[in-house]
């Protein structure tokens, strides 16, 4: 299949705006900061910038609690700053994707303030209100993803409202036609300004069972499990009505030309791929997070790739992700050496890759001292490892105090290794992970086989994960050593294009090739 659309050919790069670059020295990143770093992104070779929420927000969940969908939070800048950034992005031939958070608003959003003002208010039905049970308890057993019941009692109007996340993030009612139109107007507001698409927050959670039935107990949960995993979310997630809604969102986007609808969806592969929609009229790309959850072994990854490819509906375009602002960083999950193998995997698989800021410099999770914890997920259920601050720390640009991120105290601490692991330093080191990312991206951009080519022969040979990409006479093999042992693999003959060690380019081999500990190779077989 020839990849022709920009979202098929391009590489997505997620910026967590609080942590990318501060310019007004409040210790928090801003839009002007992103602007000053655009040329870095061009040099890296990425194409599509996704910025996590920048709208006015009380910041209970760091922007995922929106109080005005059509404005900018002062922390990040003004609408004029946004327009300037968007222009600069487009001038460089890049695309800009915004985060759309349609499952819930902030409890400070005027819609919710109205809704909670009385049962008769015209926006009452824009949220999920329910009576108490006879004994005064919540209407059912649904849980919040941040722990505890998902229901909050409102003493004024004497009903409960539902929140999938914090109680400051009430869920909206997508069955209400006016809410639906208001949300679609939000999409139009930003599309009219020129954005190239949206990443839709918790796409699979938008609909809930109309009868509010209780969820069954999760037989796999145990005492130490996070509270949110004690039940199976049968009735408040992945409901059948969702697909019609996603298709309607998509048609709003399609009326603006080639736009991207990315869905945040954590589901098993067979459920996930349904979000491409009937005749591919759903999400352009339902995010595939399975590499984040997969065991880091050649056989497990080979199985995952085959399963995912086989499950894709005809014509659906794949995508792969190693990390995001909710997940432990790849370098911490698999180690610094294997992070380089992971980079080669991400950038040679078939489908659109997404890079989370800092992955390209091997950023690791940063341990956050208790007094500096910010994330409500950690504060609500301490000690279970649910906190997301460790993967949200400031981008280290150079060796200066505060790493060139800010001149103030950064909102989250920098990694201890920032004086060595920073952009300036790594761009000078010939064999750094940053140089590896650049080399892999360059190779991908200049070889159609790595973009549109077929993906074939996905196998695990012991510790080696192996597959091939082919297109019109180009024939590449990708060999990834998932172990810390030296490994040997039989291959007729070939020429090495890139090694993750960045030291064997153009080496020729016959009959077999050896891979050092955690080495990945892209080999030209033609
Ligand atoms: C998913 C987002 O990625 C996460 O950061 C956020 O806390 C929840 N959705 C709630 O919006």
Coordinates of C-alpha atoms and ligand atoms in Angstrom, one line a residue:
X1 CA 0.0 0.0 0.0
X2 CA 1.5 3.3 -1.0
X3 CA 1.5 5.7 1.9
X4 CA 0.4 9.1 0.5
X5 CA -1.2 11.0 3.3
X6 CA 1.0 13.2 5.6
X7 CA -0.2 11.3 8.7
X8 CA 1.0 8.0 7.1
X9 CA 4.4 9.3 6.0
X10 CA 5.1 11.5 9.0
X11 CA 6.5 10.9 12.5
X12 CA 4.4 12.3 15.4
X13 CA 6.2 14.0 18.3
X14 CA 4.4 14.5 21.5
X15 CA 5.2 17.7 23.5
X16 CA 4.1 17.9 27.1
X17 CA 4.0 21.7 27.1
X18 CA 4.7 22.2 30.8
X19 CA 8.0 20.6 30.4
X20 CA 9.4 21.5 27.0
X21 CA 10.7 25.0 27.2
X22 CA 10.0 27.9 29.5
X23 CA 10.5 31.5 28.2
X24 CA 8.8 33.6 30.9
X25 CA 10.7 32.0 33.8
X26 CA 7.9 30.7 35.9
X27 CA 9.4 27.3 35.8
X28 CA 6.7 26.0 33.4
X29 CA 7.0 25.5 29.7
X30 CA 5.0 27.7 27.3
X31 CA 4.1 28.1 23.6
X32 CA 6.8 30.7 23.0
X33 CA 9.2 28.1 24.3
X34 CA 7.9 25.5 21.8
X35 CA 8.4 28.1 19.1
X36 CA 12.0 28.5 20.0
X37 CA 12.6 24.8 19.7
X38 CA 10.9 24.2 16.4
X39 CA 14.1 24.1 14.5
X40 CA 15.3 21.4 16.9
X41 CA 12.3 19.3 15.8
X42 CA 13.0 19.9 12.2
X43 CA 16.6 18.8 12.7
X44 CA 15.4 15.7 14.4
X45 CA 13.2 15.0 11.4
X46 CA 9.8 14.7 12.9
X47 CA 6.7 16.0 11.1
X48 CA 3.7 16.2 13.3
X49 CA 3.6 18.1 16.6
X50 CA 1.0 17.0 19.2
X51 CA 0.8 19.3 22.1
X52 CA -1.0 18.1 25.3
X53 CA -3.7 20.4 26.6
X54 CA -3.0 24.2 26.7
X55 CA -6.5 25.5 27.4
X56 CA -7.6 27.4 30.5
X57 CA -7.7 25.0 33.4
X58 CA -7.5 24.9 37.2
X59 CA -4.7 22.4 36.5
X60 CA -6.1 19.8 38.9
X61 CA -5.0 17.2 36.3
X62 CA -2.5 19.5 34.5
X63 CA -4.8 20.7 31.7
X64 CA -7.0 17.6 31.3
X65 CA -9.5 19.5 33.3
X66 CA -10.6 22.2 30.9
X67 CA -12.6 25.3 31.9
X68 CA -12.7 26.8 28.4
X69 CA -12.2 24.8 25.3
X70 CA -11.7 27.8 23.1
X71 CA -9.0 29.7 25.0
X72 CA -5.4 29.5 26.1
X73 CA -4.3 29.2 29.7
X74 CA -2.1 32.2 30.7
X75 CA 0.6 29.8 31.8
X76 CA 1.1 28.8 28.2
X77 CA 0.5 32.1 26.5
X78 CA -2.2 33.8 24.5
X79 CA -4.3 33.0 21.4
X80 CA -1.9 35.3 19.5
X81 CA 1.0 33.2 20.7
X82 CA -0.9 30.1 19.5
X83 CA -1.4 31.6 16.0
X84 CA 2.2 32.5 15.8
X85 CA 3.2 29.0 16.7
X86 CA 0.9 27.4 14.3
X87 CA 2.2 29.7 11.5
X88 CA 5.7 28.9 12.3
X89 CA 4.9 25.2 12.4
X90 CA 3.3 25.4 8.9
X91 CA 6.1 27.5 7.5
X92 CA 8.5 24.7 8.3
X93 CA 6.2 22.1 6.6
X94 CA 5.2 20.6 9.9
X95 CA 1.7 19.8 11.2
X96 CA 0.1 20.7 14.5
X97 CA -2.3 18.5 16.5
X98 CA -4.1 19.6 19.6
X99 CA -5.5 17.5 22.4
X100 CA -9.2 17.3 22.6
X101 CA -10.7 16.3 25.9
X102 CA -14.3 15.5 25.3
X103 CA -15.1 13.0 28.1
X104 CA -15.1 15.5 30.9
X105 CA -14.7 19.2 31.6
X106 CA -13.4 20.9 34.7
X107 CA -15.9 21.4 37.5
X108 CA -15.1 25.1 36.9
X109 CA -16.3 25.1 33.3
X110 CA -19.3 27.4 32.9
X111 CA -21.3 24.4 31.4
X112 CA -20.9 22.5 34.7
X113 CA -21.5 25.6 36.9
X114 CA -24.8 25.9 35.1
X115 CA -25.6 22.2 35.1
X116 CA -25.1 22.0 38.9
X117 CA -27.0 25.2 39.6
X118 CA -30.4 23.4 39.5
X119 CA -32.1 20.3 38.3
X120 CA -34.1 22.5 35.9
X121 CA -31.2 24.2 34.3
X122 CA -31.0 23.7 30.5
X123 CA -27.5 22.2 30.8
X124 CA -28.5 19.8 33.6
X125 CA -28.5 17.0 31.1
X126 CA -25.1 17.9 29.7
X127 CA -23.5 15.9 32.5
X128 CA -24.3 12.5 34.1
X129 CA -26.6 13.1 37.1
X130 CA -28.3 10.3 39.0
X131 CA -30.4 9.9 42.1
X132 CA -28.9 8.2 45.2
X133 CA -29.9 4.6 46.0
X134 CA -32.5 4.2 48.8
X135 CA -29.8 4.1 51.4
X136 CA -28.3 7.4 50.1
X137 CA -25.4 5.7 48.4
X138 CA -24.1 6.2 44.9
X139 CA -26.2 5.0 42.0
X140 CA -23.9 2.1 41.1
X141 CA -20.4 0.7 41.7
X142 CA -18.5 2.5 38.9
X143 CA -15.0 3.6 40.0
X144 CA -12.9 6.6 39.2
X145 CA -9.6 5.9 37.3
X146 CA -7.9 7.9 40.0
X147 CA -9.3 5.7 42.8
X148 CA -12.5 5.6 44.8
X149 CA -16.1 5.8 43.7
X150 CA -16.7 7.6 40.4
X151 CA -19.7 9.4 41.9
X152 CA -19.8 12.7 43.8
X153 CA -22.7 13.9 45.8
X154 CA -24.0 17.4 45.1
X155 CA -25.7 18.7 48.2
X156 CA -27.5 21.6 46.5
X157 CA -29.4 19.6 43.9
X158 CA -29.3 16.4 45.9
X159 CA -28.0 14.1 43.1
X160 CA -24.8 12.4 42.3
X161 CA -22.6 13.2 39.2
X162 CA -20.2 10.8 37.6
X163 CA -16.5 11.4 37.0
X164 CA -14.2 8.9 35.3
X165 CA -11.2 10.8 36.8
X166 CA -11.1 13.4 39.5
X167 CA -14.2 14.8 41.1
X168 CA -13.1 18.1 39.6
X169 CA -13.5 16.4 36.2
X170 CA -17.2 15.7 35.7
X171 CA -18.1 13.5 32.7
X172 CA -20.3 15.0 30.1
X173 CA -23.4 13.3 28.6
X174 CA -22.7 12.6 24.9
X175 CA -26.4 11.5 24.5
X176 CA -27.4 15.1 24.8
X177 CA -27.6 16.7 21.3
X178 CA -26.8 20.2 22.4
X179 CA -23.7 19.1 24.3
X180 CA -22.7 17.2 21.1
X181 CA -23.1 20.3 18.9
X182 CA -21.2 22.4 21.5
X183 CA -18.3 20.0 21.4
X184 CA -18.3 19.8 17.6
X185 CA -18.2 23.6 17.6
X186 CA -15.0 23.4 19.7
X187 CA -13.4 21.2 17.0
X188 CA -14.5 23.8 14.3
X189 CA -13.1 26.7 16.4
X190 CA -9.6 25.1 16.2
X191 CA -9.9 23.8 12.7
X192 CA -10.9 27.2 11.5
X193 CA -7.7 28.5 13.1
X194 CA -5.8 26.0 11.0
X195 CA -4.9 23.0 13.2
X196 CA -4.3 19.8 11.4
X197 CA -6.1 17.4 13.8
X198 CA -6.7 16.2 17.3
X199 CA -5.6 13.6 19.7
X200 CA -8.9 12.6 21.5
X201 CA -8.5 11.9 25.2
X202 CA -9.9 8.6 26.4
X203 CA -11.9 8.0 23.3
X204 CA -13.1 4.6 24.4
X205 CA -14.7 6.0 27.6
X206 CA -17.0 8.6 26.0
X207 CA -20.2 6.6 26.3
X208 CA -21.6 4.9 29.4
X209 CA -24.4 2.5 29.8
X210 CA -27.7 4.3 29.6
X211 CA -29.1 2.1 32.4
X212 CA -26.1 2.7 34.6
X213 CA -25.7 -1.0 35.3
X214 CA -23.2 -2.2 37.9
X215 CA -19.8 -3.4 36.7
X216 CA -18.8 -7.1 37.5
X217 CA -15.9 -7.9 39.8
X218 CA -12.6 -8.3 38.0
X219 CA -11.5 -11.9 38.8
X220 CA -7.9 -10.9 38.0
X221 CA -7.6 -8.1 40.6
X222 CA -5.9 -8.8 43.9
X223 CA -5.3 -6.9 47.2
X224 CA -2.4 -4.7 45.9
X225 CA -4.2 -3.8 42.6
X226 CA -5.1 -0.1 42.1
X227 CA -8.7 0.5 43.2
X228 CA -9.7 1.3 39.6
X229 CA -8.9 -2.2 38.5
X230 CA -11.2 -4.0 41.0
X231 CA -14.1 -4.1 38.5
X232 CA -14.3 -5.0 34.9
X233 CA -15.4 -1.8 33.1
X234 CA -18.1 -3.4 31.0
X235 CA -20.7 -0.7 31.4
X236 CA -18.6 2.5 31.5
X237 CA -16.1 1.8 28.7
X238 CA -16.0 0.7 25.0
X239 CA -19.8 0.9 24.7
X240 CA -21.3 0.2 21.2
X241 CA -22.6 3.8 20.7
X242 CA -19.0 5.1 20.7
X243 CA -18.4 4.2 17.0
X244 CA -21.2 6.4 15.7
X245 CA -19.8 9.3 17.7
X246 CA -16.3 8.8 16.5
X247 CA -17.6 8.7 12.9
X248 CA -19.4 12.1 13.5
X249 CA -16.2 13.6 14.9
X250 CA -14.3 12.3 11.9
X251 CA -16.8 13.9 9.5
X252 CA -16.4 17.3 11.2
X253 CA -12.6 16.9 10.5
X254 CA -13.1 15.6 7.0
X255 CA -15.1 18.7 6.0
X256 CA -11.7 20.6 6.4
X257 CA -9.7 18.3 4.1
X258 CA -7.0 15.9 5.2
X259 CA -7.0 16.1 8.9
X260 CA -5.9 13.6 11.6
X261 CA -8.1 12.1 14.3
X262 CA -5.9 10.2 16.8
X263 CA -7.7 8.2 19.4
X264 CA -6.3 7.5 22.9
X265 CA -7.5 3.9 23.4
X266 CA -6.3 1.3 25.8
X267 CA -8.0 -1.9 24.7
X268 CA -7.1 -5.4 23.5
X269 CA -6.2 -5.5 19.8
X270 CA -9.4 -7.0 18.6
X271 CA -11.4 -4.2 20.3
X272 CA -8.9 -1.5 19.4
X273 CA -9.0 -2.0 15.7
X274 CA -12.8 -1.5 15.7
X275 CA -12.1 2.2 16.2
X276 CA -10.9 2.6 12.6
X277 CA -14.7 2.4 12.1
X278 CA -16.9 1.0 9.4
X279 CA -15.1 1.5 6.0
X280 CA -12.4 3.4 7.9
X281 CA -14.7 6.3 8.8
X282 CA -13.7 6.3 12.5
X283 CA -10.4 7.4 14.0
X284 CA -7.7 7.9 11.4
X285 CA -5.3 6.3 13.8
X286 CA -6.5 4.6 17.0
X287 CA -3.3 4.8 19.1
X288 CA -1.6 1.4 19.4
X289 CA -0.1 1.3 22.9
X290 CA 0.7 -2.4 22.8
X291 CA 4.5 -2.0 22.7
X292 CA 4.1 -0.2 26.0
X293 CA 2.4 -3.2 27.6
X294 CA 4.2 -6.0 25.8
X295 CA 6.9 -8.1 27.5
X296 CA 10.3 -7.0 26.2
X297 CA 11.2 -10.3 24.5
X298 CA 11.7 -11.2 20.9
X299 CA 8.9 -13.8 20.8
X300 CA 6.4 -11.6 22.6
X301 CA 7.0 -8.6 20.3
X302 CA 7.0 -10.8 17.1
X303 CA 3.7 -12.2 18.2
X304 CA 2.3 -8.7 18.9
X305 CA 3.4 -7.4 15.5
X306 CA 1.8 -10.3 13.7
X307 CA -1.4 -10.2 15.8
X308 CA -1.8 -6.4 15.2
X309 CA -1.1 -6.6 11.5
X310 CA -3.5 -9.5 11.0
X311 CA -6.2 -7.7 12.9
X312 CA -6.1 -4.4 11.0
X313 CA -9.2 -3.9 8.8
X314 CA -8.5 -3.8 5.0
X315 CA -6.7 -0.5 4.2
X316 CA -6.3 0.6 7.8
X317 CA -2.9 2.3 8.5
X318 CA -1.0 1.0 11.5
X319 CA 0.8 3.0 14.2
X320 CA 3.2 2.4 17.1
X321 CA 4.0 4.1 20.3
X322 CA 6.8 3.6 22.9
X323 CA 5.6 6.1 25.5
X324 CA 3.6 9.1 26.5
X325 CA 2.9 11.4 29.4
X326 CA 1.0 8.6 31.3
X327 CA 3.5 5.8 31.0
X328 CA 7.0 5.1 32.5
X329 CA 9.7 6.1 30.0
X330 CA 11.0 3.5 27.6
X331 CA 14.6 3.9 28.8
X332 CA 13.5 3.1 32.3
X333 CA 11.3 0.2 31.3
X334 CA 13.9 -1.6 29.2
X335 CA 17.2 0.0 30.0
X336 CA 19.4 2.5 28.1
X337 CA 20.8 -0.1 25.7
X338 CA 17.5 -1.6 24.8
X339 CA 16.0 1.9 24.4
X340 CA 18.2 2.1 21.3
X341 CA 16.8 -1.2 20.0
X342 CA 13.3 0.1 20.7
X343 CA 14.1 3.2 18.7
X344 CA 15.0 1.1 15.7
X345 CA 11.9 -1.0 16.1
X346 CA 9.6 2.0 16.3
X347 CA 11.1 3.7 13.3
X348 CA 11.2 0.6 11.0
X349 CA 7.9 -1.0 11.7
X350 CA 5.1 -0.4 9.2
X351 CA 2.9 2.5 10.4
X352 CA 3.1 6.0 11.9
X353 CA 5.5 6.2 14.8
X354 CA 4.9 8.5 17.8
X355 CA 7.9 9.8 19.8
X356 CA 7.3 11.2 23.3
X357 CA 9.5 14.2 23.9
X358 CA 12.9 13.2 25.4
X359 CA 12.8 9.6 24.1
X360 CA 15.3 10.7 21.5
X361 CA 17.8 11.6 24.2
X362 CA 17.1 8.5 26.3
X363 CA 15.4 10.5 29.1
X364 CA 14.7 8.3 32.1
X365 CA 12.0 8.4 34.7
X366 CA 13.0 10.9 37.4
X367 CA 12.4 10.0 41.0
X368 CA 10.3 12.7 42.6
X369 CA 10.9 13.5 46.3
X370 CA 7.6 13.2 48.2
X371 CA 7.3 16.9 48.9
X372 CA 7.5 17.6 45.1
X373 CA 4.8 15.2 43.9
X374 CA 2.4 17.0 41.7
X375 CA 0.3 14.3 40.0
X376 CA -3.2 13.6 41.5
X377 CA -2.9 10.0 40.4
X378 CA 0.0 9.6 42.9
X379 CA -1.5 11.7 45.6
X380 CA -4.8 9.8 45.6
X381 CA -3.3 6.3 45.6
X382 CA 0.3 6.8 46.9
X383 CA 3.0 4.1 46.6
X384 CA 1.3 2.0 43.9
X385 CA 3.5 3.4 41.2
X386 CA 0.6 5.2 39.5
X387 CA 2.2 8.6 39.6
X388 CA 3.1 10.2 36.2
X389 CA 5.4 12.9 37.4
X390 CA 8.6 10.8 36.7
X391 CA 7.9 10.8 33.0
X392 CA 6.9 14.4 32.8
X393 CA 10.1 16.2 34.0
X394 CA 11.6 19.1 32.1
X395 CA 13.5 18.5 28.8
X396 CA 17.2 19.0 29.4
X397 CA 18.6 21.1 26.6
X398 CA 22.1 21.9 27.9
X399 CA 24.4 21.7 31.0
X400 CA 23.5 25.1 32.4
X401 CA 21.6 25.5 35.7
X402 CA 18.0 24.2 35.1
X403 CA 19.2 22.6 31.8
X404 CA 18.3 25.5 29.6
X405 CA 14.7 24.7 30.3
X406 CA 14.0 27.7 32.5
X407 CA 15.9 30.3 34.6
X408 CA 13.6 29.7 37.5
X409 CA 13.0 26.6 39.6
X410 CA 11.4 24.0 37.3
X411 CA 7.9 22.8 38.2
X412 CA 9.2 19.2 38.5
X413 CA 12.8 18.4 39.2
X414 CA 15.3 17.6 36.5
X415 CA 16.9 14.2 36.2
X416 CA 20.2 13.9 38.1
X417 CA 21.9 13.0 34.8
X418 CA 20.9 16.2 33.0
X419 CA 24.5 17.6 32.9
X420 CA 25.5 14.8 30.6
X421 CA 22.1 13.7 29.1
X422 CA 21.1 16.8 27.4
X423 CA 20.5 17.9 23.8
X424 CA 23.7 19.9 23.3
X425 CA 25.9 17.3 24.8
X426 CA 24.4 14.4 22.9
X427 CA 24.3 16.1 19.6
X428 CA 28.1 16.4 19.9
X429 CA 28.6 12.7 20.6
X430 CA 28.9 10.7 17.5
X431 CA 27.4 7.6 18.9
X432 CA 24.7 9.1 21.1
X433 CA 21.1 8.0 21.1
X434 CA 20.1 11.4 19.7
X435 CA 22.4 10.8 16.7
X436 CA 20.9 7.3 16.4
X437 CA 17.3 8.8 16.3
X438 CA 18.5 11.3 13.6
X439 CA 20.2 8.5 11.6
X440 CA 17.1 6.3 11.8
X441 CA 14.7 9.1 10.8
X442 CA 17.0 10.1 7.9
X443 CA 17.1 6.6 6.6
X444 CA 13.4 6.2 6.9
X445 CA 12.6 9.4 5.1
X446 CA 14.9 8.5 2.2
X447 CA 13.8 4.9 1.7
X448 CA 10.2 4.3 0.6
X449 CA 10.5 0.6 1.7
X450 CA 10.6 1.9 5.3
X451 CA 7.5 4.0 4.9
X452 CA 5.2 2.3 2.4
X453 CA 7.0 -1.1 2.1
X454 CA 5.4 -4.4 3.0
X455 CA 6.2 -5.9 6.4
X456 CA 7.2 -9.5 6.0
X457 CA 8.8 -12.4 7.8
X458 CA 8.2 -11.3 11.4
X459 CA 9.9 -13.9 13.5
X460 CA 11.8 -14.4 16.7
X461 CA 15.0 -16.4 16.2
X462 CA 15.8 -16.9 19.8
X463 CA 16.6 -13.5 21.2
X464 CA 16.6 -11.9 17.8
X465 CA 13.5 -10.2 16.5
X466 CA 13.6 -10.2 12.8
X467 CA 11.5 -8.8 10.0
X468 CA 11.8 -7.4 6.5
X469 CA 10.5 -4.3 4.7
X470 CA 10.3 -4.4 0.9
X471 CA 9.2 -2.1 -1.8
X472 CA 9.9 -2.0 -5.6
X473 CA 13.3 -3.6 -5.6
X474 CA 14.3 -2.4 -2.1
X475 CA 14.7 -5.2 0.4
X476 CA 15.7 -4.5 4.0
X477 CA 16.1 -6.8 6.9
X478 CA 15.8 -5.5 10.5
X479 CA 17.5 -7.6 13.1
X480 CA 17.1 -6.6 16.7
X481 CA 19.0 -8.3 19.5
X482 CA 16.7 -8.2 22.6
X483 CA 19.3 -9.7 24.8
X484 CA 22.6 -8.7 26.4
X485 CA 24.4 -11.6 24.8
X486 CA 26.2 -11.7 21.5
X487 CA 24.0 -13.5 18.9
X488 CA 24.6 -14.8 15.4
X489 CA 22.1 -15.1 12.6
X490 CA 22.3 -16.7 9.2
X491 CA 21.7 -14.4 6.3
X492 CA 22.8 -14.9 2.7
X493 CA 24.6 -11.6 2.3
X494 CA 23.9 -8.0 2.9
X495 CA 25.2 -4.5 3.7
X496 CA 24.6 -2.8 7.0
X497 CA 22.9 0.5 6.7
X498 CA 22.6 1.4 10.4
X499 CA 23.7 -0.3 13.6
X500 CA 22.3 0.9 16.9
X501 CA 26.0 1.3 17.9
X502 CA 26.4 3.7 14.9
X503 CA 29.7 2.2 13.9
X504 CA 29.2 -0.5 11.2
X505 CA 27.7 1.5 8.3
X506 CA 28.4 -0.1 5.0
X507 CA 30.0 -3.2 6.4
X508 CA 29.3 -6.2 4.2
X509 CA 28.7 -9.7 5.4
X510 CA 28.1 -13.2 3.9
X511 CA 26.3 -16.2 5.2
X512 CA 25.9 -14.8 8.7
X513 CA 26.1 -11.7 10.7
X514 CA 26.7 -11.3 14.4
X515 CA 25.0 -8.9 16.7
X516 CA 26.5 -7.5 19.9
X517 CA 24.7 -7.2 23.2
X518 CA 21.5 -5.1 22.5
X519 CA 22.5 -4.4 19.0
X520 CA 20.0 -3.7 16.2
X521 CA 20.8 -3.7 12.5
X522 CA 19.1 -2.4 9.4
X523 CA 20.5 -4.4 6.6
X524 CA 20.2 -3.9 2.8
X525 CA 19.6 -7.3 1.2
X526 CA 19.4 -6.1 -2.4
Ligands
LIG1 C1 -5.8 10.5 29.6 C2 -4.7 11.5 29.7 O1 -3.6 11.1 28.9 C3 -4.3 11.6 31.1 O2 -3.1 12.4 31.3 C4 -5.4 12.2 31.9 O3 -5.1 12.3 33.3 C5 -6.7 11.4 31.7 N1 -6.9 11.1 30.3 C6 -7.9 12.3 32.1 O4 -8.1 13.3 31.1

